[in-house]
Short mmCIF file of C-alpha atoms and ligand atoms in Angstrom, two decimals:
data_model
loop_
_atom_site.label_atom_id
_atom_site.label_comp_id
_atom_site.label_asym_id
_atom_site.label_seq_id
_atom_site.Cartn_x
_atom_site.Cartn_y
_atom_site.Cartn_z
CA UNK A 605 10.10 22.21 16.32
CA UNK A 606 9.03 22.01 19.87
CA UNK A 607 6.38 24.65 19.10
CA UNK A 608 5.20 22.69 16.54
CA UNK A 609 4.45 19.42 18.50
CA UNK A 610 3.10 21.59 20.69
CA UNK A 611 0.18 23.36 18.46
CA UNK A 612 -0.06 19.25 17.32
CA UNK A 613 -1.05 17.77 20.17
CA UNK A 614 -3.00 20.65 22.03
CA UNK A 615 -6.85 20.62 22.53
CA UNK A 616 -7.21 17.07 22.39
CA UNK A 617 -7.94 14.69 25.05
CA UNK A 618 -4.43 12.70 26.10
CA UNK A 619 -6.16 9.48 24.83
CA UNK A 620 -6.96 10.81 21.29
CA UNK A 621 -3.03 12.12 21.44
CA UNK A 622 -1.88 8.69 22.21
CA UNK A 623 -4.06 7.52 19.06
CA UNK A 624 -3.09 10.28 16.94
CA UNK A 625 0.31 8.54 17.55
CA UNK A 626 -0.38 5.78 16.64
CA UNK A 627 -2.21 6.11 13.53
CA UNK A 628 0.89 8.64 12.29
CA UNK A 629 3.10 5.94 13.15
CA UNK A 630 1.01 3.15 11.23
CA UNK A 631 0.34 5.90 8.03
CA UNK A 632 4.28 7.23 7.91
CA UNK A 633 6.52 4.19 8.88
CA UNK A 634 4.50 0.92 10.02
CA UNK A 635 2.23 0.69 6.21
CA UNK A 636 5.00 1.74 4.20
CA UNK A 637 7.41 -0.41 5.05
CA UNK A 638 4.51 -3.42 5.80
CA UNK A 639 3.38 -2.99 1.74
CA UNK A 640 6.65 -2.23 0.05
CA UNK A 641 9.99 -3.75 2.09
CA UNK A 642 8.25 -6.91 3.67
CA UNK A 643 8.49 -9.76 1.95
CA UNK A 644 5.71 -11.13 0.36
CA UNK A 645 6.13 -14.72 2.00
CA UNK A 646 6.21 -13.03 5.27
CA UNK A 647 3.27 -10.87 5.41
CA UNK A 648 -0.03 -10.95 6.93
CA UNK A 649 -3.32 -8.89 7.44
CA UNK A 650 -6.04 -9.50 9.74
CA UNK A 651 -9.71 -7.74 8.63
CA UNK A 652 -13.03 -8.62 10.48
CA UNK A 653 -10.88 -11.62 12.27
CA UNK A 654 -9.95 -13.23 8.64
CA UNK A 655 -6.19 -13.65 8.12
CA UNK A 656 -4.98 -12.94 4.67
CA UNK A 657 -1.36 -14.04 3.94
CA UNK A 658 1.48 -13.25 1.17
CA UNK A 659 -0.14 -11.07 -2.32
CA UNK A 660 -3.98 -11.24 -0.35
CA UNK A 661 -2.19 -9.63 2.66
CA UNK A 662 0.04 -7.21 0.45
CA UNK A 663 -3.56 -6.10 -1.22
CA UNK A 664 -5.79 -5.93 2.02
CA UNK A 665 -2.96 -3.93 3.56
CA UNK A 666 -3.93 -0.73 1.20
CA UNK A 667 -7.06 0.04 2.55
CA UNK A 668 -5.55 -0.69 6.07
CA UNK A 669 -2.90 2.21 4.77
CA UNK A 670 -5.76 4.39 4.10
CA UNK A 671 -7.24 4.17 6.69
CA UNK A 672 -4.47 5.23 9.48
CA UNK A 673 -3.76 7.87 6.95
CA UNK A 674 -7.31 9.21 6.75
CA UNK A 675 -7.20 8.98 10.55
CA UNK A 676 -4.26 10.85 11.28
CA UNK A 677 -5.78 13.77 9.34
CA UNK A 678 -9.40 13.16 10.85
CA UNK A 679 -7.39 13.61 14.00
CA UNK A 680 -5.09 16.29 13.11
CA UNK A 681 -7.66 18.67 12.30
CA UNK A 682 -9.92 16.76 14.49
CA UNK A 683 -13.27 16.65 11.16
CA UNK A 684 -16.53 15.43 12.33
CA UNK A 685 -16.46 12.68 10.93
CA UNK A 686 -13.93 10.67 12.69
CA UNK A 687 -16.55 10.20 15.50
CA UNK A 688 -18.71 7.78 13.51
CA UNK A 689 -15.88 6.08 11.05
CA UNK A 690 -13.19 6.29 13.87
CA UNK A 691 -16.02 4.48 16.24
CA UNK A 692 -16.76 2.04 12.82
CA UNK A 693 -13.35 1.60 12.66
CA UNK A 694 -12.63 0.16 16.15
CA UNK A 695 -16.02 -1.61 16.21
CA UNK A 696 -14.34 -3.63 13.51
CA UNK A 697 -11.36 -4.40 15.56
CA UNK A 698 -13.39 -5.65 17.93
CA UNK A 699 -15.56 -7.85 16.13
CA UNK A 700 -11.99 -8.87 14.59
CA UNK A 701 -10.80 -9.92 17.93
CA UNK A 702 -13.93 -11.86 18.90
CA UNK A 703 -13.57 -14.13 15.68
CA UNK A 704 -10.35 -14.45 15.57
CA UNK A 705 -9.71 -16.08 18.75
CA UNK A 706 -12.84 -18.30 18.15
CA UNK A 707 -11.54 -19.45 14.97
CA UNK A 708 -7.85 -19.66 16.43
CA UNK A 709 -8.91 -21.44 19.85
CA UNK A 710 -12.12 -23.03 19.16
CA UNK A 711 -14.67 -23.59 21.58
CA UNK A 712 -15.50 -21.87 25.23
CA UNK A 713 -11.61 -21.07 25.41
CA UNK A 714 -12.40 -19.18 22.58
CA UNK A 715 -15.25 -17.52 23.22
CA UNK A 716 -13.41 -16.07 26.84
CA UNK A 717 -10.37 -15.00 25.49
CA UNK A 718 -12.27 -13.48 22.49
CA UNK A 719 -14.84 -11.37 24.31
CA UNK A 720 -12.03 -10.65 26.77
CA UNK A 721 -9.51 -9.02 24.18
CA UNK A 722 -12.60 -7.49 22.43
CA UNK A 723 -13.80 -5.62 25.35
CA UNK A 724 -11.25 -2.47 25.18
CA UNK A 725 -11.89 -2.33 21.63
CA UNK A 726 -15.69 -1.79 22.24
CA UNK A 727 -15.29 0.44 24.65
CA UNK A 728 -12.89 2.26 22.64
CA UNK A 729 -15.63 2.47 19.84
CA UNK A 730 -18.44 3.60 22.18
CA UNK A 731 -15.69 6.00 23.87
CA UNK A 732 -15.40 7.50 20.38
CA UNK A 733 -18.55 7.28 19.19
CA UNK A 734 -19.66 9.45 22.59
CA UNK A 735 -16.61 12.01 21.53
CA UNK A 736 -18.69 14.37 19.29
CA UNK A 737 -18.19 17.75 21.24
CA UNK A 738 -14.27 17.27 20.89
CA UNK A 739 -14.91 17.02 16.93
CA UNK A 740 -17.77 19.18 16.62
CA UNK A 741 -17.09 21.77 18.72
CA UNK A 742 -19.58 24.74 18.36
CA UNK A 743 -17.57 27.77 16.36
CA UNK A 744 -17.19 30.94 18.59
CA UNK A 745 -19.06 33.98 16.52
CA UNK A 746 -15.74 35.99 15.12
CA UNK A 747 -17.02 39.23 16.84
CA UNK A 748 -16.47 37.26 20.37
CA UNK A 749 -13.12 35.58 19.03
CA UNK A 750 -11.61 38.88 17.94
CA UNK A 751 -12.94 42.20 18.22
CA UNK A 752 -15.88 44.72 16.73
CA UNK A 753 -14.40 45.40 13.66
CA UNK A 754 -13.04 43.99 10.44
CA UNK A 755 -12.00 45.11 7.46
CA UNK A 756 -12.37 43.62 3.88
CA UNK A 757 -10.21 44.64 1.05
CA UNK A 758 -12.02 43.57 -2.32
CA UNK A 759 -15.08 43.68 -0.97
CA UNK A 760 -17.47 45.26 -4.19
CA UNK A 761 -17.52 41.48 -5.91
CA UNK A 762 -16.82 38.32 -5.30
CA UNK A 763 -15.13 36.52 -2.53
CA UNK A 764 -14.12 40.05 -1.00
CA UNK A 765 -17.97 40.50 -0.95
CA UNK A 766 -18.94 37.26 0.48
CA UNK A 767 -16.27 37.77 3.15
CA UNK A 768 -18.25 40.96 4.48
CA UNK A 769 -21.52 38.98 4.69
CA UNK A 770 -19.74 35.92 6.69
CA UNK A 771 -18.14 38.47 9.02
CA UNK A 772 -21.44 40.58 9.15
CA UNK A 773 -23.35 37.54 10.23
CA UNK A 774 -21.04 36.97 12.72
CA UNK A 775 -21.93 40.75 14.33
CA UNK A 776 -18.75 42.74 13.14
CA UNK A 777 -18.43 45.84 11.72
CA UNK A 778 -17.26 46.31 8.62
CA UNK A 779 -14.61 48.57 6.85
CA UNK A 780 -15.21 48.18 2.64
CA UNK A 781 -12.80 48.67 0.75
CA UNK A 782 -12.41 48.85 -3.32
CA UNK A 783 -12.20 51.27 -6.37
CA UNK A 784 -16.32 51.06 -6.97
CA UNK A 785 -17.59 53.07 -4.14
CA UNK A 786 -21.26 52.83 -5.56
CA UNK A 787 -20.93 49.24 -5.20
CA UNK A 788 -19.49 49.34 -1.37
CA UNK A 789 -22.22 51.69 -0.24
CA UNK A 790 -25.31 49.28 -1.68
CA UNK A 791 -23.42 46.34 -0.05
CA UNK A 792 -22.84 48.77 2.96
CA UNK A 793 -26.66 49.17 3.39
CA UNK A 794 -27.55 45.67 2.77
CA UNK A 795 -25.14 44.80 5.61
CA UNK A 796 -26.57 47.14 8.09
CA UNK A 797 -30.00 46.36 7.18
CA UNK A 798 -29.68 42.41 7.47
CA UNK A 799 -27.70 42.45 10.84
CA UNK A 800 -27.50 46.14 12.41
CA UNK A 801 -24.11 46.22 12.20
CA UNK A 802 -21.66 49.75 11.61
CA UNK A 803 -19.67 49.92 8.62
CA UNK A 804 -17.49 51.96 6.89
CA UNK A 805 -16.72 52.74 3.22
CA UNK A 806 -13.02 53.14 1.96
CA UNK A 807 -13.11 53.89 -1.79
CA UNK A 808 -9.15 53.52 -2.60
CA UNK A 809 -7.10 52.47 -5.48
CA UNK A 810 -4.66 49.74 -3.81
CA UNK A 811 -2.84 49.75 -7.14
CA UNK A 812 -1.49 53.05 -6.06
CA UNK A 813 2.11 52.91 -4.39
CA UNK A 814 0.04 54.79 -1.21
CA UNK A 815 -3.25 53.45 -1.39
CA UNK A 816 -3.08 50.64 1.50
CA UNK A 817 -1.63 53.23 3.50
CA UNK A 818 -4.42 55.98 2.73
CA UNK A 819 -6.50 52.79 3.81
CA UNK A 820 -4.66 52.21 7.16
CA UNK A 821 -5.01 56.42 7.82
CA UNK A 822 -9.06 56.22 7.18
CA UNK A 823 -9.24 53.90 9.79
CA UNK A 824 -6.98 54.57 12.49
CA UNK A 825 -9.52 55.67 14.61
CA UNK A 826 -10.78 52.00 14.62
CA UNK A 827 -9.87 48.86 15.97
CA UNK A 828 -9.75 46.56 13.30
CA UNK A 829 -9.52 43.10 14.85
CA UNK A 830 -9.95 40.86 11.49
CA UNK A 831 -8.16 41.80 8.20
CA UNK A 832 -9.19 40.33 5.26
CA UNK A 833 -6.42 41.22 2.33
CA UNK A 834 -8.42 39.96 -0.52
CA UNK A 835 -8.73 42.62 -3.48
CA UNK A 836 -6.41 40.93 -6.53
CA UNK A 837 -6.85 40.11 -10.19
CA UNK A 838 -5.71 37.68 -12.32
CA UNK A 839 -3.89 38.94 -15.82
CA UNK A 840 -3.72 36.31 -18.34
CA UNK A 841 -1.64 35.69 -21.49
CA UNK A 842 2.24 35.48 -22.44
CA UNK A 843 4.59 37.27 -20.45
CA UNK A 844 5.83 39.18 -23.32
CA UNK A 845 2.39 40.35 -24.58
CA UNK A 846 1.12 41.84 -21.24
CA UNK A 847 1.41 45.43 -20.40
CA UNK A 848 3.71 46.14 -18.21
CA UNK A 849 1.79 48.61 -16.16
CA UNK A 850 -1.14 46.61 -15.43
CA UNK A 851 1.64 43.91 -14.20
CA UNK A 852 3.41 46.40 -11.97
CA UNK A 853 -0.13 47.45 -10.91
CA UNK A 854 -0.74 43.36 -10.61
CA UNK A 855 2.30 43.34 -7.76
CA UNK A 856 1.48 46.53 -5.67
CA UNK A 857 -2.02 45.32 -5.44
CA UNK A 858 -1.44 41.11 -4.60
CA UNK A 859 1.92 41.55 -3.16
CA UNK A 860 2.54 44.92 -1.67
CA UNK A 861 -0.92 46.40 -0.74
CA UNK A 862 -1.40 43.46 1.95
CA UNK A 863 2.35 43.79 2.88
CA UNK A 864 1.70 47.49 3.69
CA UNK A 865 -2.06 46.89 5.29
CA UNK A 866 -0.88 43.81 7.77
CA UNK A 867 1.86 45.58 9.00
CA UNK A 868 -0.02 49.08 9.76
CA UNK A 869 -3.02 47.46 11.64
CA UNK A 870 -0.88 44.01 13.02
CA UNK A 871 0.50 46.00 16.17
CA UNK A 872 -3.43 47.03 17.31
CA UNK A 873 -3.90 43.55 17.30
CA UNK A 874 -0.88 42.64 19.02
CA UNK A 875 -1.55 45.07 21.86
CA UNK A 876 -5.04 43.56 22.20
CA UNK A 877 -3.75 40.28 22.47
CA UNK A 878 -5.81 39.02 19.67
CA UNK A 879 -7.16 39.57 15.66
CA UNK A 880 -7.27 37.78 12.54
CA UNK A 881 -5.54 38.26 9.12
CA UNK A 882 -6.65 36.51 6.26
CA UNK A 883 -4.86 36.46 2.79
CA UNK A 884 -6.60 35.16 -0.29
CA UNK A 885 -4.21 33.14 -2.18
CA UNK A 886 -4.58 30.77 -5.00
CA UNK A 887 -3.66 27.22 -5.90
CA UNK A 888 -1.99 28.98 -8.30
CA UNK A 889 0.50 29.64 -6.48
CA UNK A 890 1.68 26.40 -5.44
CA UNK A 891 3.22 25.72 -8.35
CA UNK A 892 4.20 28.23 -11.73
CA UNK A 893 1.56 28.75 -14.07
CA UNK A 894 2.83 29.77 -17.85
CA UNK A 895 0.61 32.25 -19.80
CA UNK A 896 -0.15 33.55 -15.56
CA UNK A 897 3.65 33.79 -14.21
CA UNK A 898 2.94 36.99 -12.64
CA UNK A 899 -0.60 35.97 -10.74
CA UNK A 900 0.75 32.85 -9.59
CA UNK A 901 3.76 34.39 -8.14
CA UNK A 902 1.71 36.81 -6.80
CA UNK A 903 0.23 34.54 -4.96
CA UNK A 904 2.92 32.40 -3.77
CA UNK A 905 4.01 35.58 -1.81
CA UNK A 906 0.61 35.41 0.09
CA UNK A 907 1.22 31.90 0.50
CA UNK A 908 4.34 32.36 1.61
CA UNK A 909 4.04 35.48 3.47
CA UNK A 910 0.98 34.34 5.24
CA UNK A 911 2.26 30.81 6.36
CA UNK A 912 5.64 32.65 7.64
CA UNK A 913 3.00 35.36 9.93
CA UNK A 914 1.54 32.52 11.37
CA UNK A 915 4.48 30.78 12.92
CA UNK A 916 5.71 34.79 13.82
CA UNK A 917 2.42 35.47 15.50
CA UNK A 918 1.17 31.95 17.04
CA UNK A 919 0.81 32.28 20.96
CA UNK A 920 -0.18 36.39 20.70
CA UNK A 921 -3.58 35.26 20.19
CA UNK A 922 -3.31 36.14 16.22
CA UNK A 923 -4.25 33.84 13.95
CA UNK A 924 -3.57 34.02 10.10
CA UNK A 925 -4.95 32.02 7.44
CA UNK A 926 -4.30 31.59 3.72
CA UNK A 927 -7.58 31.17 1.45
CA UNK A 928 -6.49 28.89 -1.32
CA UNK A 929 -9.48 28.52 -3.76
CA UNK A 930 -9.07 26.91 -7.19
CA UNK A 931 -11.84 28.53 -10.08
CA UNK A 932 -14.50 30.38 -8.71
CA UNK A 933 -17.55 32.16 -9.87
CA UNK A 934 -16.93 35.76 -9.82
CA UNK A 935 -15.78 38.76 -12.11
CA UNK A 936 -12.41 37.35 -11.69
CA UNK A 937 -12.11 35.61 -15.03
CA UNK A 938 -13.80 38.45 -16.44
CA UNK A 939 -10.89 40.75 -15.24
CA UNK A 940 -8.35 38.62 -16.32
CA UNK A 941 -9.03 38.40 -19.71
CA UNK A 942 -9.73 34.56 -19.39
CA UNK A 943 -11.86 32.17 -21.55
CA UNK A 944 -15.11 31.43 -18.73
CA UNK A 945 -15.33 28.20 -17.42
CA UNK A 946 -16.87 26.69 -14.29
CA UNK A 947 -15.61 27.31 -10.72
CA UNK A 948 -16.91 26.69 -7.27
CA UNK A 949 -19.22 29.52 -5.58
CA UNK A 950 -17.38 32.04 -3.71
CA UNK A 951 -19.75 31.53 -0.39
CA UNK A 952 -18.55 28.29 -0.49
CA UNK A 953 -15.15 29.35 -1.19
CA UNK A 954 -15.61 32.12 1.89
CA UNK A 955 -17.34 29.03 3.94
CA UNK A 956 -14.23 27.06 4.13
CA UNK A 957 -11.55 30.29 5.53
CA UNK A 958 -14.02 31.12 8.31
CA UNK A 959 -14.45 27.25 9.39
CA UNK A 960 -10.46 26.81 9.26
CA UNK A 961 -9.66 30.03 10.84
CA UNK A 962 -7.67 29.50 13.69
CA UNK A 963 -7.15 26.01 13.19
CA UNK A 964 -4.14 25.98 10.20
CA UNK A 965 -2.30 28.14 8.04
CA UNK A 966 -3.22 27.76 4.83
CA UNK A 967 -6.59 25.54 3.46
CA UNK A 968 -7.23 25.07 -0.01
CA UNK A 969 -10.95 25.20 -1.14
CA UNK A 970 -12.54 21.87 -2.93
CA UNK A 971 -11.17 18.16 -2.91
CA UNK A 972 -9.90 18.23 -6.71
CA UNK A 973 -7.77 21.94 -5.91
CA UNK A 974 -6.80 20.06 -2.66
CA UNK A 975 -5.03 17.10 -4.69
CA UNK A 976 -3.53 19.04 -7.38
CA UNK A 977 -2.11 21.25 -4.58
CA UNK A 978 -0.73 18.78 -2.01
CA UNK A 979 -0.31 15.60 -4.22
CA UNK A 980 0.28 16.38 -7.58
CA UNK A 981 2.52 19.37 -7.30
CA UNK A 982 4.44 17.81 -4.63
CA UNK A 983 4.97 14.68 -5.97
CA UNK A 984 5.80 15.13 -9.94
CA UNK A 985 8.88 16.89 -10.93
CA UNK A 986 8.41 21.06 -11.28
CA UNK A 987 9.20 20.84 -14.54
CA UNK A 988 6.40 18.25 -15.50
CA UNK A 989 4.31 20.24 -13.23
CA UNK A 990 4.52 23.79 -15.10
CA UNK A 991 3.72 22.16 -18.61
CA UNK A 992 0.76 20.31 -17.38
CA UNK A 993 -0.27 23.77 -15.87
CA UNK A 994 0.47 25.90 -18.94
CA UNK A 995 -1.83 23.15 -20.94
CA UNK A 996 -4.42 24.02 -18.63
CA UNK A 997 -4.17 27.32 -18.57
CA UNK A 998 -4.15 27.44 -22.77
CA UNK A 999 -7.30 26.53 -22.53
CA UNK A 1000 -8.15 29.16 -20.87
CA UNK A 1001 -6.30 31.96 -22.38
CA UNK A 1002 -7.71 33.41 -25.76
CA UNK A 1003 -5.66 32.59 -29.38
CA UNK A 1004 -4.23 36.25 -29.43
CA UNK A 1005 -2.63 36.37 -26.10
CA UNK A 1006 -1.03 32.91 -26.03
N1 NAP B 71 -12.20 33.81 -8.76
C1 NAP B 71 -11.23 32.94 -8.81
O1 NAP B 71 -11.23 32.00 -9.62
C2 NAP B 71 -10.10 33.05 -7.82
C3 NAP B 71 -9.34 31.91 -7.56
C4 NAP B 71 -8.30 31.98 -6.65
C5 NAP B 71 -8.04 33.17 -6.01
N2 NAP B 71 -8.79 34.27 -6.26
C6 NAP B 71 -8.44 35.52 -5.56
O2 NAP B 71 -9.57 35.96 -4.86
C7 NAP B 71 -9.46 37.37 -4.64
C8 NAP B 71 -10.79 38.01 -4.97
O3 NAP B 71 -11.06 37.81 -6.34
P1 NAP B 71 -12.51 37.53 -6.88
O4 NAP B 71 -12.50 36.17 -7.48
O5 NAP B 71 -13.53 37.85 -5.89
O6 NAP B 71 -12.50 38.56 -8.11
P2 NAP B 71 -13.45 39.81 -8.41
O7 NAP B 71 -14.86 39.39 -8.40
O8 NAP B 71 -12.88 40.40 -9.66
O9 NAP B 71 -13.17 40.79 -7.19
C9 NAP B 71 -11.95 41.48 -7.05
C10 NAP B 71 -12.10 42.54 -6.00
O10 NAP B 71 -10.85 43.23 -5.88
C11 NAP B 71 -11.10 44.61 -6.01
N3 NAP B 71 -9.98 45.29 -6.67
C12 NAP B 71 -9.46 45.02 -7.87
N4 NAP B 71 -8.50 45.92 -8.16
C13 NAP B 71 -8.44 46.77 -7.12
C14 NAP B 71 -7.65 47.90 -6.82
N5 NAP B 71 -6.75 48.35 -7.70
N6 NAP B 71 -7.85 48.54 -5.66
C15 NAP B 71 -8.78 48.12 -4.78
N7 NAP B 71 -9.55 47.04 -4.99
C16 NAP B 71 -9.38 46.38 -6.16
C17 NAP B 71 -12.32 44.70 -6.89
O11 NAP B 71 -13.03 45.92 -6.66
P3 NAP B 71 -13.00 47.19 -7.60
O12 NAP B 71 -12.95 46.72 -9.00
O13 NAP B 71 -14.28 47.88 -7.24
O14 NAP B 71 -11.81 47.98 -7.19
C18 NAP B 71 -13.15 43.55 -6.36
O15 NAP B 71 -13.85 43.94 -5.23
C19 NAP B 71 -8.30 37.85 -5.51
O16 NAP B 71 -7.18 38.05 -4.72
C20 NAP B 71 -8.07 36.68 -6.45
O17 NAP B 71 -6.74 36.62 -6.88
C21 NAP B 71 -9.82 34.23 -7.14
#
């Protein structure tokens, strides 16, 4: 617990600390309780100096909720941009202060006591607005952060692909790793061309009960400071009608192949005092998906697996992240057996890991993936949740293997 507040309230001035307070307090207790227990006879909401009272108040005091709530996270993971609509924010409080005490106290009285209150709100605002390099904070390149050398499971297609390009343009090396070696070598090429970089091909089944560790043996002789456990596939249709090879296959390679690679290249890192290890999950596996039990199972393990790593391994200078992107545009669906249908791209998808690396242990790609996975499937019963998901996933899911 202590270790938690800790990791909270580090890397922040002690000022945005004592507001990050504040604003938790406001969003978690003070709103709640302010909207739902007061009584309506009793309450009362000041915006832009203007007192509301009673159902006005109880109505103005939602966007008031929002916006400690929006705050707290603009804080929390400190996002660009709480500098302008934090500074807004306060500038508002200000102005607030100035007319209310004019309207309450009328004339020159007013006016004093008015600019005099409103004065640490401006300079609050200005304070804030002047705070950009705490929220925009240029990103160390990942070859400075962690080492010479990563290595990218998945990486023929894809997000696995895309994941060798972001780390390649940040100067590592790169260790490729799939079944399709042809595909690895162009990709290899490309990536040396475009930013004179080493790499390395690994052409290995990870299906195979040893093919991580045939993986961790071709590159002992390196020091890989970023792992990237991407490779997976999705395997759609009724549990009953799958094959049951291609499922056991389906665990060794989203469950047990990163299991097996973390642990053989994790104490390398851990005697260099730093490294990275990034699992790509799913939102599906945040909550059970019918006619995909296995897949989304699958990837609750990395969820799970990777969230429980980065507790174990905070403070060694390891940091572990868990991609969670919704639909994206790749062979995946293709693989899977699915019906296509839109998804996000997967440099985007790739985009959001390496900004959030370091910073959290799990980020979900996308605003709509990022409500279904924190608000809907949190908030309805599981039950509820799984048959809205297996509608979904109907729809995805051709006639003969639903
Ligand atoms: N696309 C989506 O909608 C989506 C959404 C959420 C999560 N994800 C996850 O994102 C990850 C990457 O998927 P993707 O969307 O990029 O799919 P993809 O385009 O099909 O790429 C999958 C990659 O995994 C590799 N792979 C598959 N089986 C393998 C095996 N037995 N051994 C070694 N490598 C293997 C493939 O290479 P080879 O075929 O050459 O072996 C390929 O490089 C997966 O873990 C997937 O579950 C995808």
């Amino acid at each position: 617990m202590s270790d938690w507040l800790r990791h909270i309230f580090e890397g922040r001035p002690w000022w945005m600390n004592v507001l990050l307070a504040f604003c938790a307090y406001m969003a978690f207790f003070y709103m709640p309780w302010d909207l739902f227990w007061k009584p309506v006879a009793e309450d009362k909401e000041v915006w832009f100096g203007i007192l509301f009272s009673g159902w006005g108040a109880k109505l103005v005091a939602i966007p008031h909720w929002f916006v400690y709530g929006a705050a707290t996270y603009g804080f929390r993971r400190m996002r660009p941009w709480m500098c302008t609509w934090g500074a807004a924010y306060i500038a508002q409080i200000s102005f607030g202060m100035l007319v209310w005490n004019i309207n309450q106290l009328g004339g020159l009285t007013g006016v004093v006591v008015g600019v005099v209150t409103a004065a640490p709100f401006a300079g609050l605002a200005f304070v804030f607005w002047n705070a950009q390099e705490h929220f925009c904070a240029d990103r160390v390149p990942l070859l400075e952060r962690y080492g010479e050398w990563g290595l990218v499971t998945g990486a023929s297609a894809g997000i696995g692909a895309e994941f060798a390009r972001a780390l390649a343009r940040d100067g590592m090396s790169l260790v490729l790793v799939a079944r399709r070696e042809e595909r690895l070598r162009e990709l290899a090429d490309q990536i040396e061309k475009e930013h004179s970089v080493a790499t390395r091909v690994v052409a290995v089944d990870l299906a195979e009960a040893d093919g991580a560790d045939r993986v961790a043996e071709a590159v002992a002789d390196l020091e890989i400071s970023v792992l990237v456990n991407n490779a997976g596939f999705g395997y759609a249709g009724r549990f009953d009608k799958l094959e049951l090879d291609r499922l056991r296959a389906q665990v060794q390679l989203n469950c047990l192949a990163p299991t097996v690679l973390t642990h053989r290249l994790l104490p390398g890192m851990r005697e260099r005092g730093r490294g990275a290890v990034i699992f790509t999950g799913s939102v599906a596996g945040r909550q059970p998906l019918p006619l995909h039990g296995v897949y989304s199972a699958s990837k609750a393990f990395a969820l799970f697996l990777g969230e429980a790593l980065w507790v174990e391994l905070r403070g060694e200078g390891i940091d572990v992240l868990v991609l969670e992107p919704g639909s994206t545009e790749t062979e995946f669906q293709a693989v899977a057996g699915e019906i296509t249908h839109p998804g996000e791209s997967a440099a985007d998808v790739v985009d959001v890991a390496i900004d959030t690396l370091g910073h959290q242990p799990s980020v979900v790609s996308g605003w709509w993936n990022w409500l279904r996975a924190n608000l809907v499937t949190r908030l309805l019963p599981r039950d509820l949740v799984a048959s809205v998901a297996k509608d979904v996933i109907e729809r995805q899911t051709p006639d003969a293997m639903r």
